[in-house]
PDB file of C-alpha atoms in Angstrom:
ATOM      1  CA  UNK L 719     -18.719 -53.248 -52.860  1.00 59.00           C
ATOM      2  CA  UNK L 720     -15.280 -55.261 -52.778  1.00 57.00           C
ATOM      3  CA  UNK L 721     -14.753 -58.640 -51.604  1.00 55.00           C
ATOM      4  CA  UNK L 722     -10.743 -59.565 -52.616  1.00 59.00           C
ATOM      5  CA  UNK L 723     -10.664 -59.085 -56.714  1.00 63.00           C
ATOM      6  CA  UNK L 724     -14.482 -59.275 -57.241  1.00 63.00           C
ATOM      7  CA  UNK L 725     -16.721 -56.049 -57.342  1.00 68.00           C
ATOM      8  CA  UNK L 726     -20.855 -55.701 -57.256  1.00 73.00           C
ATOM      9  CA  UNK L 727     -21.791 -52.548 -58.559  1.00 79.00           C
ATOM     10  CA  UNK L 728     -25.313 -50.197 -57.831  1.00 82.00           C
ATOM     11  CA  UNK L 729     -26.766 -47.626 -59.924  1.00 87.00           C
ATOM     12  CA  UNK L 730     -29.240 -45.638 -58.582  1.00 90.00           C
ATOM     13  CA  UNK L 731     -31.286 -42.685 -60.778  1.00 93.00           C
ATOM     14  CA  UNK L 732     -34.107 -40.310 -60.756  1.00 94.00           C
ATOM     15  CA  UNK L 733     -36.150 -38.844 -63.250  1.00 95.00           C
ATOM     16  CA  UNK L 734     -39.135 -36.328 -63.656  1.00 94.00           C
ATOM     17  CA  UNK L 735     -42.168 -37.939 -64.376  1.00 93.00           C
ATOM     18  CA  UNK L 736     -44.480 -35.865 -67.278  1.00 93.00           C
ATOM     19  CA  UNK L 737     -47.774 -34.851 -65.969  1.00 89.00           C
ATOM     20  CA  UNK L 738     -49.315 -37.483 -68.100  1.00 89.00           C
ATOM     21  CA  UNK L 739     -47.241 -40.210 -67.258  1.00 89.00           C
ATOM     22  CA  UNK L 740     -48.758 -43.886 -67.838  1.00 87.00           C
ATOM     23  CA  UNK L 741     -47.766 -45.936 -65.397  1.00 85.00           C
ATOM     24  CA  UNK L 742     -49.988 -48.752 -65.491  1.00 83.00           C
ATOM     25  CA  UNK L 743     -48.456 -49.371 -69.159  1.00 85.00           C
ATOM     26  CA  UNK L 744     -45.144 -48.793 -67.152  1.00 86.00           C
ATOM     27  CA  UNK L 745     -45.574 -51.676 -64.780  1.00 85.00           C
ATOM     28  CA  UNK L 746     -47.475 -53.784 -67.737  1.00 85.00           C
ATOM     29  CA  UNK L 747     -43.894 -53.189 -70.263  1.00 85.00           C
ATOM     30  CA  UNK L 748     -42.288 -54.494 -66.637  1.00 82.00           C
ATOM     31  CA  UNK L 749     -44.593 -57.402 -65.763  1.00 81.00           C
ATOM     32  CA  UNK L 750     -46.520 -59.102 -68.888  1.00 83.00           C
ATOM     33  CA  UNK L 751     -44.553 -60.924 -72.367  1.00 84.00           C
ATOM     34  CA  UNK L 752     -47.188 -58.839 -74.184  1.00 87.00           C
ATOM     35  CA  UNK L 753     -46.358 -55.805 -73.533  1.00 86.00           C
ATOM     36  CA  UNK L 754     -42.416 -56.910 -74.357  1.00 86.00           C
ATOM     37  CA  UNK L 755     -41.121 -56.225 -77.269  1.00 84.00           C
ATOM     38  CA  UNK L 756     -40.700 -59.516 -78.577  1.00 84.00           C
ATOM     39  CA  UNK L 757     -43.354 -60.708 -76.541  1.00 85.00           C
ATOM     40  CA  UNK L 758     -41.839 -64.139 -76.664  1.00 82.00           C
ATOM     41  CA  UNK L 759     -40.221 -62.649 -72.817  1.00 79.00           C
ATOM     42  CA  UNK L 760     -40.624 -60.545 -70.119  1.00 76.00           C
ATOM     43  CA  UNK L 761     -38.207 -57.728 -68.199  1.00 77.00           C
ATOM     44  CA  UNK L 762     -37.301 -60.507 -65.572  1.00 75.00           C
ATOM     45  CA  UNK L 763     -36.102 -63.282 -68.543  1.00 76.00           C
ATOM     46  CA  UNK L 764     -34.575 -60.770 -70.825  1.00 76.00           C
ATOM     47  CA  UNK L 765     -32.632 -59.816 -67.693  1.00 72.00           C
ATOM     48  CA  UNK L 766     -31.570 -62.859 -66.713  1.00 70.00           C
ATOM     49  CA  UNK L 767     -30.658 -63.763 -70.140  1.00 71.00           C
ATOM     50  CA  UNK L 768     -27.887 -60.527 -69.454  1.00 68.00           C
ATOM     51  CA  UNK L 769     -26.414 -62.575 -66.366  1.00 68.00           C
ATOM     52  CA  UNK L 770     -25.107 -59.307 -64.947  1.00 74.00           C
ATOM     53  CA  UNK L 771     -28.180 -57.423 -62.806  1.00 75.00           C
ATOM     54  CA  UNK L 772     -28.752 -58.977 -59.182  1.00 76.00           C
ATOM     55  CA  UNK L 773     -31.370 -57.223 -58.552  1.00 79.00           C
ATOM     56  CA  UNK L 774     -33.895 -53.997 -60.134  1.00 82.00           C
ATOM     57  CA  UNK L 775     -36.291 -51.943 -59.400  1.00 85.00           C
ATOM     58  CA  UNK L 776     -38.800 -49.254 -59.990  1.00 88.00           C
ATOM     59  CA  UNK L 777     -40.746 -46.841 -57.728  1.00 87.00           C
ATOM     60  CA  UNK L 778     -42.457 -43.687 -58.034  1.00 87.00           C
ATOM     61  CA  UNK L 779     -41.564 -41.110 -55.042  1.00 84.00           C
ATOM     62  CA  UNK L 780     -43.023 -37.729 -54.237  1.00 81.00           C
ATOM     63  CA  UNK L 781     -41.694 -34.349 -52.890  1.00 77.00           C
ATOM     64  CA  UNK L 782     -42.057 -30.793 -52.829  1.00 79.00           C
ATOM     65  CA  UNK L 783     -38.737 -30.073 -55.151  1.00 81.00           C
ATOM     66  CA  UNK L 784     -39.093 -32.578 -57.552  1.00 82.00           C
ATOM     67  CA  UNK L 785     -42.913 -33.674 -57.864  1.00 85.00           C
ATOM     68  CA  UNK L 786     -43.644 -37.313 -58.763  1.00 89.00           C
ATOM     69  CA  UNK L 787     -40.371 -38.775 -59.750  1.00 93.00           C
ATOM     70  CA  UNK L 788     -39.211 -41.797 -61.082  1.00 93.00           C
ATOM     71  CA  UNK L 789     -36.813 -43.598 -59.157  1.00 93.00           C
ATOM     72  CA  UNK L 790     -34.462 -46.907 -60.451  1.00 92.00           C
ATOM     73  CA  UNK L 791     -32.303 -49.071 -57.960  1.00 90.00           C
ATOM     74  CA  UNK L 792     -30.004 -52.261 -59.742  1.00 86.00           C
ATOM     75  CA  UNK L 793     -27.127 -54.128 -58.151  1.00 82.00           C
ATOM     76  CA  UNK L 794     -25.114 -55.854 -61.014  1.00 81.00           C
ATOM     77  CA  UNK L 795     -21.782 -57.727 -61.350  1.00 76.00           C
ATOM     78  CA  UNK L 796     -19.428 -55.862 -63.943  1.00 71.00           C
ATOM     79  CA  UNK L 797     -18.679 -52.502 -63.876  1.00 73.00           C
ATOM     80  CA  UNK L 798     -21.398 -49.623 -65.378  1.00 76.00           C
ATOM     81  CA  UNK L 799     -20.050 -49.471 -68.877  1.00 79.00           C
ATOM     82  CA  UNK L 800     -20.433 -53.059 -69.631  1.00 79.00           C
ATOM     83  CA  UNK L 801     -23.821 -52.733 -67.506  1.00 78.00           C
ATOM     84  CA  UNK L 802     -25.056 -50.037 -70.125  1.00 80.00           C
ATOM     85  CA  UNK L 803     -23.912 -51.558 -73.328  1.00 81.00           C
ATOM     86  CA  UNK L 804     -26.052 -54.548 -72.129  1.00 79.00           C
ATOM     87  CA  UNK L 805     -28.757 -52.336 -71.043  1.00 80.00           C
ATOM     88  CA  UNK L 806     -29.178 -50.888 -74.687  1.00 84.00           C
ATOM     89  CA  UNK L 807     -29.609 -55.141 -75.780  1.00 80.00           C
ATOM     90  CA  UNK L 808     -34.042 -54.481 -74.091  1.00 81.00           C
ATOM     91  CA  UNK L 809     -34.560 -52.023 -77.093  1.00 85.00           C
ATOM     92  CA  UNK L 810     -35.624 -48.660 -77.786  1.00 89.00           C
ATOM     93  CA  UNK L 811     -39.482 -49.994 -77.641  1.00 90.00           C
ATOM     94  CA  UNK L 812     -38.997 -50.983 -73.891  1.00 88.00           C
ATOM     95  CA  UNK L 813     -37.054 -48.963 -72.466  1.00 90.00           C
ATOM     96  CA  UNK L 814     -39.024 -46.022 -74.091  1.00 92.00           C
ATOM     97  CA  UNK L 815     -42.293 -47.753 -72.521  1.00 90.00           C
ATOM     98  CA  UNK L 816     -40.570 -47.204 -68.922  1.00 91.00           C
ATOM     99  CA  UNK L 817     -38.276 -44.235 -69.393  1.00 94.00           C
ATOM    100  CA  UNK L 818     -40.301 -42.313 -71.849  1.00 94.00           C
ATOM    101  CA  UNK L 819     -43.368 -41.277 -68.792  1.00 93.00           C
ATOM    102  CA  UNK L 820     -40.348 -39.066 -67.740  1.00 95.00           C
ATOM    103  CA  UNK L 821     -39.437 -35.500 -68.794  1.00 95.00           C
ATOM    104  CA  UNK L 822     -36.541 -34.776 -71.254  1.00 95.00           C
ATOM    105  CA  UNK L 823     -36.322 -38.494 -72.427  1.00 95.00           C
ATOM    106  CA  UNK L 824     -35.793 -39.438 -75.858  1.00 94.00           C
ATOM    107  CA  UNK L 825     -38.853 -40.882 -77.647  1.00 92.00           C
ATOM    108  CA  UNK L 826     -40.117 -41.633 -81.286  1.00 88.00           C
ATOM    109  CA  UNK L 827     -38.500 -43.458 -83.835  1.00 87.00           C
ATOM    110  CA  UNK L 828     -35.609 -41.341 -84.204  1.00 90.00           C
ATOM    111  CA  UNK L 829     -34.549 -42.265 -81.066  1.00 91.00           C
ATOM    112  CA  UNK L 830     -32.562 -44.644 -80.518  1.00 93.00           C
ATOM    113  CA  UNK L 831     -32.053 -47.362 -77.151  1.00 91.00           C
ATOM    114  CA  UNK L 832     -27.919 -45.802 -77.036  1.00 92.00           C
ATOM    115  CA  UNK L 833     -30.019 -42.023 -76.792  1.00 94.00           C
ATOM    116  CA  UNK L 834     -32.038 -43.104 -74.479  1.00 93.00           C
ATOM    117  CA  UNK L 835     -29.369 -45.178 -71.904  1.00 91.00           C
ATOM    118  CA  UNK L 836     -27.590 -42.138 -71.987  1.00 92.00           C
ATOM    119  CA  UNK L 837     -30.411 -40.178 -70.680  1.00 95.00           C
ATOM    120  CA  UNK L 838     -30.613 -43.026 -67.873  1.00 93.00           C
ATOM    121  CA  UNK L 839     -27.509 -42.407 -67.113  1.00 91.00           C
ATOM    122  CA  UNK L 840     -27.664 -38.739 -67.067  1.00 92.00           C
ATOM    123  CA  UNK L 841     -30.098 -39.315 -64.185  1.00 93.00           C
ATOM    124  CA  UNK L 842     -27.529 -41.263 -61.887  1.00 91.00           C
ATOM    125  CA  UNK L 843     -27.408 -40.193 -58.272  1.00 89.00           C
ATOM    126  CA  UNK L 844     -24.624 -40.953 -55.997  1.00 85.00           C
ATOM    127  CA  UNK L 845     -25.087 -44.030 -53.398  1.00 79.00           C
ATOM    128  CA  UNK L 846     -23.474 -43.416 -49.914  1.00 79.00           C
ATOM    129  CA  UNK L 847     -23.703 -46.744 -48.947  1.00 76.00           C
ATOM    130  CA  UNK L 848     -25.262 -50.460 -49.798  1.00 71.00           C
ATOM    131  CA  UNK L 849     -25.086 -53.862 -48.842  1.00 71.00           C
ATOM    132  CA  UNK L 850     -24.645 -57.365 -50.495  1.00 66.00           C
ATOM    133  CA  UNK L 851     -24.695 -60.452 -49.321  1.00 69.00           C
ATOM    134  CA  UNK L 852     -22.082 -62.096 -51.744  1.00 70.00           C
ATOM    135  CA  UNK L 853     -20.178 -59.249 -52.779  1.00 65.00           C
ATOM    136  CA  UNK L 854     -17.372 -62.210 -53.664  1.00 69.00           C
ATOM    137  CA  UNK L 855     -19.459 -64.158 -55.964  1.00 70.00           C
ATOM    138  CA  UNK L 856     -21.357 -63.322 -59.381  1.00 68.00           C
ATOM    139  CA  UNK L 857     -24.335 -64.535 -60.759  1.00 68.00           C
ATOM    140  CA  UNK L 858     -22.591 -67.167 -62.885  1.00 72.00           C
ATOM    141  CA  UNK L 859     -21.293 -68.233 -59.896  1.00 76.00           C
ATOM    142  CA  UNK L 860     -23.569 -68.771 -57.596  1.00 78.00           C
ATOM    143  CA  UNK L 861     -26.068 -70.814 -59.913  1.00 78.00           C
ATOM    144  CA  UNK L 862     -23.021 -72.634 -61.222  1.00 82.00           C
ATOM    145  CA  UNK L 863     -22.353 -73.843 -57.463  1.00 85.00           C
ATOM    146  CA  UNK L 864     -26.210 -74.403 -56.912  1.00 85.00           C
ATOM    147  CA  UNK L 865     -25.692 -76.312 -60.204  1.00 86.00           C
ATOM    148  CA  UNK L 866     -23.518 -78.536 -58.959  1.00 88.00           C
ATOM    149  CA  UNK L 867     -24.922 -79.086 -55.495  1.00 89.00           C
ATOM    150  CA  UNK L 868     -28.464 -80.450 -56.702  1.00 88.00           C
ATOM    151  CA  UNK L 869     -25.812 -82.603 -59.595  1.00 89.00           C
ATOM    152  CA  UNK L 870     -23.809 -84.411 -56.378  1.00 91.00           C
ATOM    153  CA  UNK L 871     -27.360 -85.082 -54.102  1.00 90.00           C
ATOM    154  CA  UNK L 872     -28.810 -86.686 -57.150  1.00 88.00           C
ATOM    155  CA  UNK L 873     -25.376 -88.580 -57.640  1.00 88.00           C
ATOM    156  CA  UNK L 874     -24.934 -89.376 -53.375  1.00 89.00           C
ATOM    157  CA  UNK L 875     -28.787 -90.853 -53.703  1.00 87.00           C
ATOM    158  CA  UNK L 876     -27.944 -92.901 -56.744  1.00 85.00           C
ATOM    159  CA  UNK L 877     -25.140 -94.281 -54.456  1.00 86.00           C
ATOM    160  CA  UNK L 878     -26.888 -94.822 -51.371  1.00 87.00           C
ATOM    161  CA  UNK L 879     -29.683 -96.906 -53.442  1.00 84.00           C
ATOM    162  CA  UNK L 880     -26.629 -99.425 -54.271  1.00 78.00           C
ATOM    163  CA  UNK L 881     -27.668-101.157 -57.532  1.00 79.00           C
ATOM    164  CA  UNK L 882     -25.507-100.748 -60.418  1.00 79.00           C
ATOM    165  CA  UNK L 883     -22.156-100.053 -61.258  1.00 85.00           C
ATOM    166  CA  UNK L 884     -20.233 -97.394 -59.322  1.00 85.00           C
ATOM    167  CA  UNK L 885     -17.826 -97.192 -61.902  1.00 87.00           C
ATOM    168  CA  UNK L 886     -20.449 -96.079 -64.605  1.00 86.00           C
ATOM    169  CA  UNK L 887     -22.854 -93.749 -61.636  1.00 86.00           C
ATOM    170  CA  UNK L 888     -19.110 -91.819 -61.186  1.00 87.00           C
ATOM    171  CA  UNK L 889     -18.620 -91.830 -64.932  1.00 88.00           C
ATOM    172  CA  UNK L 890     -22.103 -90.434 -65.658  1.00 87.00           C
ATOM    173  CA  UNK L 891     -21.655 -87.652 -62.702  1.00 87.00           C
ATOM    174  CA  UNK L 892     -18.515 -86.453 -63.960  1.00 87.00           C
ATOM    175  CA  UNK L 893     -19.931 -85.925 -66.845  1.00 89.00           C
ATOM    176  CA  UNK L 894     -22.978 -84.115 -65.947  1.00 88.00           C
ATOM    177  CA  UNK L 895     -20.912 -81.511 -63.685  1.00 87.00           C
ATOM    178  CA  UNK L 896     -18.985 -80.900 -67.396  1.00 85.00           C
ATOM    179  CA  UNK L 897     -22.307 -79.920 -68.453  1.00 86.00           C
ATOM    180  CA  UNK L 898     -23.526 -76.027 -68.593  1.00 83.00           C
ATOM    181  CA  UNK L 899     -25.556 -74.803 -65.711  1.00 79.00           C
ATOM    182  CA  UNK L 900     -29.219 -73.574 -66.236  1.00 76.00           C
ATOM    183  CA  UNK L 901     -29.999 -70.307 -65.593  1.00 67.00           C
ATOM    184  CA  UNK L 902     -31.835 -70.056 -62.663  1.00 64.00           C
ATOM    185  CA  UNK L 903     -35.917 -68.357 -63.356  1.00 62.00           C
ATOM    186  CA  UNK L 904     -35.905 -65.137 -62.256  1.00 61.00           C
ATOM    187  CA  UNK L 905     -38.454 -63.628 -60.063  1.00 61.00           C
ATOM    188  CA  UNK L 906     -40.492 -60.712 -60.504  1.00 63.00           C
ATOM    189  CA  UNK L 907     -42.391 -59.102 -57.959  1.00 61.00           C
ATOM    190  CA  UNK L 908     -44.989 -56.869 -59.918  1.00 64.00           C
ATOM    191  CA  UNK L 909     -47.556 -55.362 -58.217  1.00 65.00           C
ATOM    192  CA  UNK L 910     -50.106 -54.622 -61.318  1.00 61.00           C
ATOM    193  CA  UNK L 911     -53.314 -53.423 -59.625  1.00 65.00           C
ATOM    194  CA  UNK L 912     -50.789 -50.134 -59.528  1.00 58.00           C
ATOM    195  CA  UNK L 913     -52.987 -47.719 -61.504  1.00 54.00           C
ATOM    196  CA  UNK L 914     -55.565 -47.900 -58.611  1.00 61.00           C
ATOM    197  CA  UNK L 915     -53.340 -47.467 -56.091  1.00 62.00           C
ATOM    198  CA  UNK L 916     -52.847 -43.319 -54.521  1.00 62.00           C
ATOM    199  CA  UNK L 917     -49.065 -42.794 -55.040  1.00 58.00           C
ATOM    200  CA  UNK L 918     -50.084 -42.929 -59.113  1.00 58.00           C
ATOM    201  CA  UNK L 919     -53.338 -42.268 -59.087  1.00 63.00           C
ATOM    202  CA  UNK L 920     -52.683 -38.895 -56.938  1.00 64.00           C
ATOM    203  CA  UNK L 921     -50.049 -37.801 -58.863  1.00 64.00           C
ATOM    204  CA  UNK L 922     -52.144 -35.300 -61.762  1.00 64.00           C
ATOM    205  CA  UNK L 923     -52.947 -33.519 -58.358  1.00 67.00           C
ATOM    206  CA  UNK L 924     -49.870 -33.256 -56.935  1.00 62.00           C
ATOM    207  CA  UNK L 925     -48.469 -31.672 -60.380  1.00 62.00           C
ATOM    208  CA  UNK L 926     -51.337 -28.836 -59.839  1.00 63.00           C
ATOM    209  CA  UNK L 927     -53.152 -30.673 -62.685  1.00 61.00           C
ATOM    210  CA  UNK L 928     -57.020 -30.703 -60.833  1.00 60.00           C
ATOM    211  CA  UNK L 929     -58.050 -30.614 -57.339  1.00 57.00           C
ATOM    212  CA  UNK L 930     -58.215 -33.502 -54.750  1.00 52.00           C
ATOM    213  CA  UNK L 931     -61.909 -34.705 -54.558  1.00 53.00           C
TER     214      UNK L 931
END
């Protein structure tokens, strides 16, 4: 997606799921600092820490060529080689959590998080078409201008109260819109009653594994 000079980029894949896939640990490596590996974050803040993805996710789909399959969806500023080379930064731990449930992945510790983005990658398939909102703008950008909108109402309300020096409120604005943004938190939406729900709890029986009760 163009807009001028500036490019958002989607990758979309799909891989086999093994017959004993785990996907509540899946969704757990996704949702919970615990499960992360360092647990000090999650998926969501080690992503944002990136500053390239827009937007991920994961979902588990069903058909009569391909069985269960895992499918991934990300919109990201850059273009996909950077994207991968950043991608390798989660670690072979957690992206072996999530990618290892599916067939042909690399796994075990002589495996490494280059093996298995390039296994990811292997599963691309081709997107017709997408839409973005603010194909012009990156991440950077946009929280830099939210950045400095929520700097200038705090400065306009500091002028509007009229006590003090003008001189000094400018002064001290100036200098706060010098200042690096914050990144802005992430959310996650992480549905993690998962393992009870039918599209993973039916999925042994749609492999042929034991009958539907």
């Amino acid at each position: 997606m163009k807009d001028g000079e500036r490019e958002v980029h989607e990758f979309m894949g799909m891989w086999p799921l093994k017959p004993e896939a785990d996907l509540v640990k899946l969704t757990n490596t996704l949702a919970y600092n615990e499960f992360w590996t360092p647990p000090v974050l999650n998926f969501a803040e080690a992503t944002t820490l990136l500053g390239l993805i827009r937007a991920a996710r994961w979902f588990v789909g069903t058909s009569t060529e391909f069985g269960p399959t895992l499918y991934f969806i990300s919109q990201f500023d850059s273009n996909l080689d950077k994207y991968f080379d950043d991608f390798v930064l989660n670690g072979r731990e957690n992206l072996e959590c999530i990618w290892g449930q599916c067939i042909g992945c690399p796994t075990g510790p002589q495996a490494t998080a280059h093996d298995i983005v390039q296994y990811i990658a292997r599963g691309q398939i081709k997107t017709l078409a997408c839409y973005d909102a603010f194909p012009g703008l990156s991440n950077s950008q946009i929280e830099k201008q939210a950045d400095w909108y929520a700097k200038t109402q705090k400065f306009q309300r500091a002028v509007a109260q009229g006590d003090g020096n003008l001189e000094d409120k400018v002064n001290a604005f100036l200098g706060e819109l010098a200042q690096p943004f914050d990144h802005v938190r992430s959310a996650a939406a992480i549905d993690t009653d998962v393992g009870n729900q039918p599209q993973f709890t039916d999925v042994p029986e749609r492999l042929g594994l034991k009958k539907a009760a």
